[in-house]
Amino acid sequence: MIDINRSLHLGHNPAENITIKIVGIGGAGSNALDRIVLDGVENADLVAMNTDVQALTGSVAAEKVQLGREVTRGLGAGGDPELGVAAAEESLEAIRTSLEHASMVFVCVGLGGGTGSGAAPLIAGLAKEQGALVVVFATMPFGFEGKRRRRQADEALEALAREADAVICFENDKMGDAISPKAGIHQAFASADLTISQSVRAIASLFKRPGLIHIGFDDLRVALQNHGAQCVFGFGEAEGDNRANEALTRALKSSLMDRGRMLGDAQSVLVNICGGPEMTLNEVQILMEELGKHISDDAQIRFGSSVDRAMGNRMSVTIISSVAVEVEQVAKPQPAVIPPVALPPRISRVQPKPVAKRQPVVVEPEPVETDEDVEEMEQPAVASPAESFVEAVAEPMEEAHFAEPSAPDSPASEDEAGDDSLFGLDEPKPAAKAPAQVEKPAARPRPPVTRPPRIITQPSPVAAFSAAPKSSQEKQETLQFEPVTRGRFEKSEPTIVDGQDLDVPTFLRRNVRVK
Amino acid sequence: MARANIFVGLEIGTSKICAVVGESRTDGSLRILGVGQVPSRGVRKGEIVDFETATQCVKDAIAEAEDKSDVTVGSVFLAITGSHISSFNNRGSVMIPEDQEEIEDSDLDNVRAAAAEVSIPSQNAFIHSILQHYYVDGQEGVLNPVGMLGRKLDADFHIVHGIRTRIQNAIRCVKELDVEVEDAVFSPLASAQVVLDHHQKNLGALLIDIGGGTTDYIVYVDGAVKQSGTLALGGDHITNDISMGLRLPIARAEKLKVEEGSVILGNCLPGETVVLQDESGFVGKEVERETLNTIIHMRVRETFDLLKRKLQQQDNYLDYLGAGIFITGGCSLLKGIDHLAGEVFELPVHIARAQSMAGVKSAIENPQLAAAIGLIKYAQAIHMDKPRGWISRLKQKLPRFLGLLLFFIS
Ligand SMILES: Nc1nc2c(ncn2[C@@H]2O[C@H](COP(=O)(O)OP(=O)(O)OP(=O)(O)O)[C@@H](O)[C@H]2O)c(=O)[nH]1
Ligand SMILES: Nc1ncnc2c1ncn2[C@@H]1O[C@H](COP(=O)(O)OP(=O)(O)OP(=O)(O)O)[C@@H](O)[C@H]1O
Ligand SMILES: [Mg+2]
Ligand SMILES: [Mg+2]
């Protein structure tokens, strides 16, 4: 019943030298990158691109590109996509250089703000121009973020769909439903980040693991390159006796899958199964048979399977496809419901199934043993958003408290002569360097930036921000990363040496996988 | 006069705040009378980030020290550190007036002032100007030129400076408690007073004080301070790395580091694990020993590599360290750290703490207290010099340039 009607590569094809570049654009994009770094991805290079120097400094990506240094002066685009476009145009060369030689570019971006919405389509276009297969992972803003952001996001999505080979789009509103309204936004962001991380890693890993049956670059290209189509994507992982079934169930539950119903319309489906050395052929068969029930008989299945020791006794399944929208629309016209899976608006495909009970694709965030260790509230610095959102939420209060010059104006001691005396108390207590702050998109005031005309210029080699390390005068600045939450090092000045943020664990910066 | 020879050293460290009360005997020996030590809060990377909390901790530490030593603390010598502190060497020159026969005390002041006529960033203040060597008419190695004949007096100084407001921050915290700060001393300079002896300084030595938030260092060659500085890296970074890498809360990571950590790789049996127990003694998560040590190793090696590069950037004094390297501070207790330092620097390495001290033994043996104890020795040195009337003059003329005096005493 499953006809695998395509000749498959056996083993790894050495000729196929895939270089993957994962690009995080804007604040949300670079947070997603952080998540990806934390979760570990071995065969891809990560680059954060942002107008906001503070956020860029906080990113753990090895490579950083400051967008629009002249246009935004390191301040972010303040929610204005035009400024985002101008910023990307200013930094065209740096972006090009960064994307050179990549055969695959994954773009991670939160749509709705200025930088991501404005710059992402342009960046996707540049990547495409240079011959890469471009897959975009985008999030759409929450309802409460307002109409303007929504509109900006819609426009950006439309533009992205024109530029990229595939756009995988997640609705923020749909990802955080299991979450209490108060903790809401942070946790929702964190779970969005997790989902994006998972998706990106799942696709990236197709090209890394030695395949028993190897999925080639071209397979993915075919599965995704279907303009005017909606991307269908699912990923699930499980362990235990029933892992094959459970992994599939989870994959089908992914928010972009609609419990597998989307698959019924797919013409071509790419499936990759990955497991540890003990994975049996029988399990693979069970899984494929089960999956077959969701796929139309005349669909083409591209199947790959790989063994990865690191998987231990887990098994994972990745499903990628695209659905030609026209077919769907003709077949089942439906009333307009905001699709839980956002589509490029020009496609305006309508979600046919009820929206009830959709589960966010959240593979349980790794427990940080908080209940076991109630005695210790402190979180590690550079904690992933998922782990530290509580702290992040609590932070502004503490910050405000600290920012106040708390020392009373005790009189300068008279016996100290000389203006240089350190012992006089005439100066206000220095407010320690403004700590990195979790950006709350809605609350962010527009920075006082007057926008120069859109001229494509080289970024000037003069650092536009004060505390920045002097990076070597390469065109493309490699800035340092400042994590969203700096935990133990919150409030202290980041330790930056030669352009590296040394507060980020050494093993992370050196890409050494632990555990 | 009775209490004039009692000194208090205070370190507002990232991990602990400690006040050490010491007594300088008439024979020049020092005795520790009592130590007050409390865990530090509100301090990061050697600097105060939460003023009120830190002040409370300082208060507690001083109260405990008063209790233990039966001394009322009215003033302290304060150790300061932080990444804003930097240093350089500079030479001052003065011509001796035609009508003057010999070099006088005042010429020494003038040459010091001349050396300080160098621009440092406007928000910075001088912390120390430590004499290295005098030259009389270009002749090297003059220890005390006063009384010598000569036309030109030069002197090399090691100048330490930092951001004024950040230094004041620490001082203010003490003053808040109605305790005077007699002097603020760059932390590694204080540690060096008790960790290194005269002989080692002459042979050439690098002292590294690795604490919770900072790694402070100071280089002595030919008995003089040649280089000093601070890296805002310390035990907290190791702990944080472990916490992230093994996904453990900070407190657990800290405990694991102290109790089980080592920087030596390849010494564990394959698959050897440490089983973490929770408070109630329940067996919890297992951690692979080699993984733990790898995380620690990478951080510590990186810190040493970085320090080595910093030291090499300037005149490569590493080639002149006859006595080798002395590591102190809490992280010197990390297993195998001497080996690793030896590997990186290719020099003999010693784990060191306060020497030539009497009194509270547990304190002297604790490398975490080197800086605070060192302050006592520093204070003693300054006060022994006081009768000569230096201090009062300097105080008026110059910012805190007391470091100079150490040269004569050490
Ligand atoms: N998944 C995720 N989404 C986020 C996060 N932060 C913001 N978003 C979403 O992404 C959208 C864009 O926000 P940002 O990425 O901060 O904006 P930007 O692209 O940097 O643009 P400017 O800040 O205007 O320069 C917001 O409207 C949110 O819906 C995050 O941490 N994770
Ligand atoms: N036995 C041990 N093994 C490893 N590390 C230790 C041990 N004991 C203490 N430490 C570490 O030493 C550090 C504290 O050292 P120390 O007391 O010298 O720092 P501090 O003076 O408070 O901080 P700083 O001088 O950086 O502001 C902590 O990071 C602690 O984990
Ligand atoms: Mg932003
Ligand atoms: Mg210390």
Coordinates of C-alpha atoms and ligand atoms in Angstrom, one line a residue, chain B residues 11-16 43 45-46 81 187 209-216 234-236 239 254 257-258 329-331 333-335 367-368, ligand 2:
Chain B
E11 CA 37.0 42.4 51.1
I12 CA 33.6 42.7 49.6
G13 CA 34.0 39.6 47.5
T14 CA 31.6 38.1 45.0
S15 CA 31.2 35.0 47.1
K16 CA 31.9 36.1 50.6
V43 CA 27.9 41.6 44.4
K45 CA 32.1 40.2 39.3
G46 CA 33.7 41.9 42.3
T81 CA 38.5 44.9 42.1
S187 CA 42.9 43.4 45.5
D209 CA 43.7 35.3 42.7
I210 CA 40.8 33.4 41.3
G211 CA 37.7 34.3 43.3
G212 CA 34.0 33.9 42.6
G213 CA 33.6 36.8 40.3
T214 CA 37.0 37.9 39.2
T215 CA 40.5 36.6 38.4
D216 CA 42.9 39.2 39.7
G234 CA 35.8 33.4 38.2
G235 CA 34.2 30.5 40.0
D236 CA 30.8 31.8 39.2
T239 CA 29.3 27.1 38.3
E254 CA 28.2 25.0 43.0
K257 CA 32.0 21.8 41.5
V258 CA 33.4 22.1 45.0
G329 CA 41.6 32.6 46.0
G330 CA 38.8 30.1 46.4
C331 CA 39.2 28.5 43.0
L333 CA 41.1 24.7 45.7
L334 CA 39.9 23.2 42.4
K335 CA 41.5 19.9 41.9
P367 CA 43.2 30.9 50.3
Q368 CA 39.9 32.7 50.0
Ligands
LIG2 N1 37.1 23.5 47.4 C1 36.8 24.3 46.4 N2 36.9 23.8 45.1 C2 36.6 24.6 44.0 N3 36.2 25.8 44.1 C3 36.0 26.4 45.3 C4 36.3 25.6 46.5 N4 36.1 26.4 47.5 C5 35.6 27.6 47.1 N5 35.6 27.6 45.7 C6 35.2 28.6 44.8 O1 35.9 29.8 45.0 C7 35.1 30.9 44.7 C8 35.1 31.9 45.9 O2 36.5 32.3 46.1 P1 36.8 33.6 46.9 O3 36.2 33.5 48.2 O4 38.3 33.8 46.8 O5 36.0 34.7 46.0 P2 35.6 36.2 46.4 O6 36.7 36.8 47.0 O7 34.3 36.1 47.2 O8 35.2 36.8 45.0 P3 36.0 37.9 44.1 O9 37.3 38.1 44.7 O10 36.0 37.3 42.7 O11 35.0 39.0 44.2 C9 33.7 30.4 44.5 O12 33.4 30.4 43.1 C10 33.8 29.0 45.0 O13 32.9 28.1 44.3

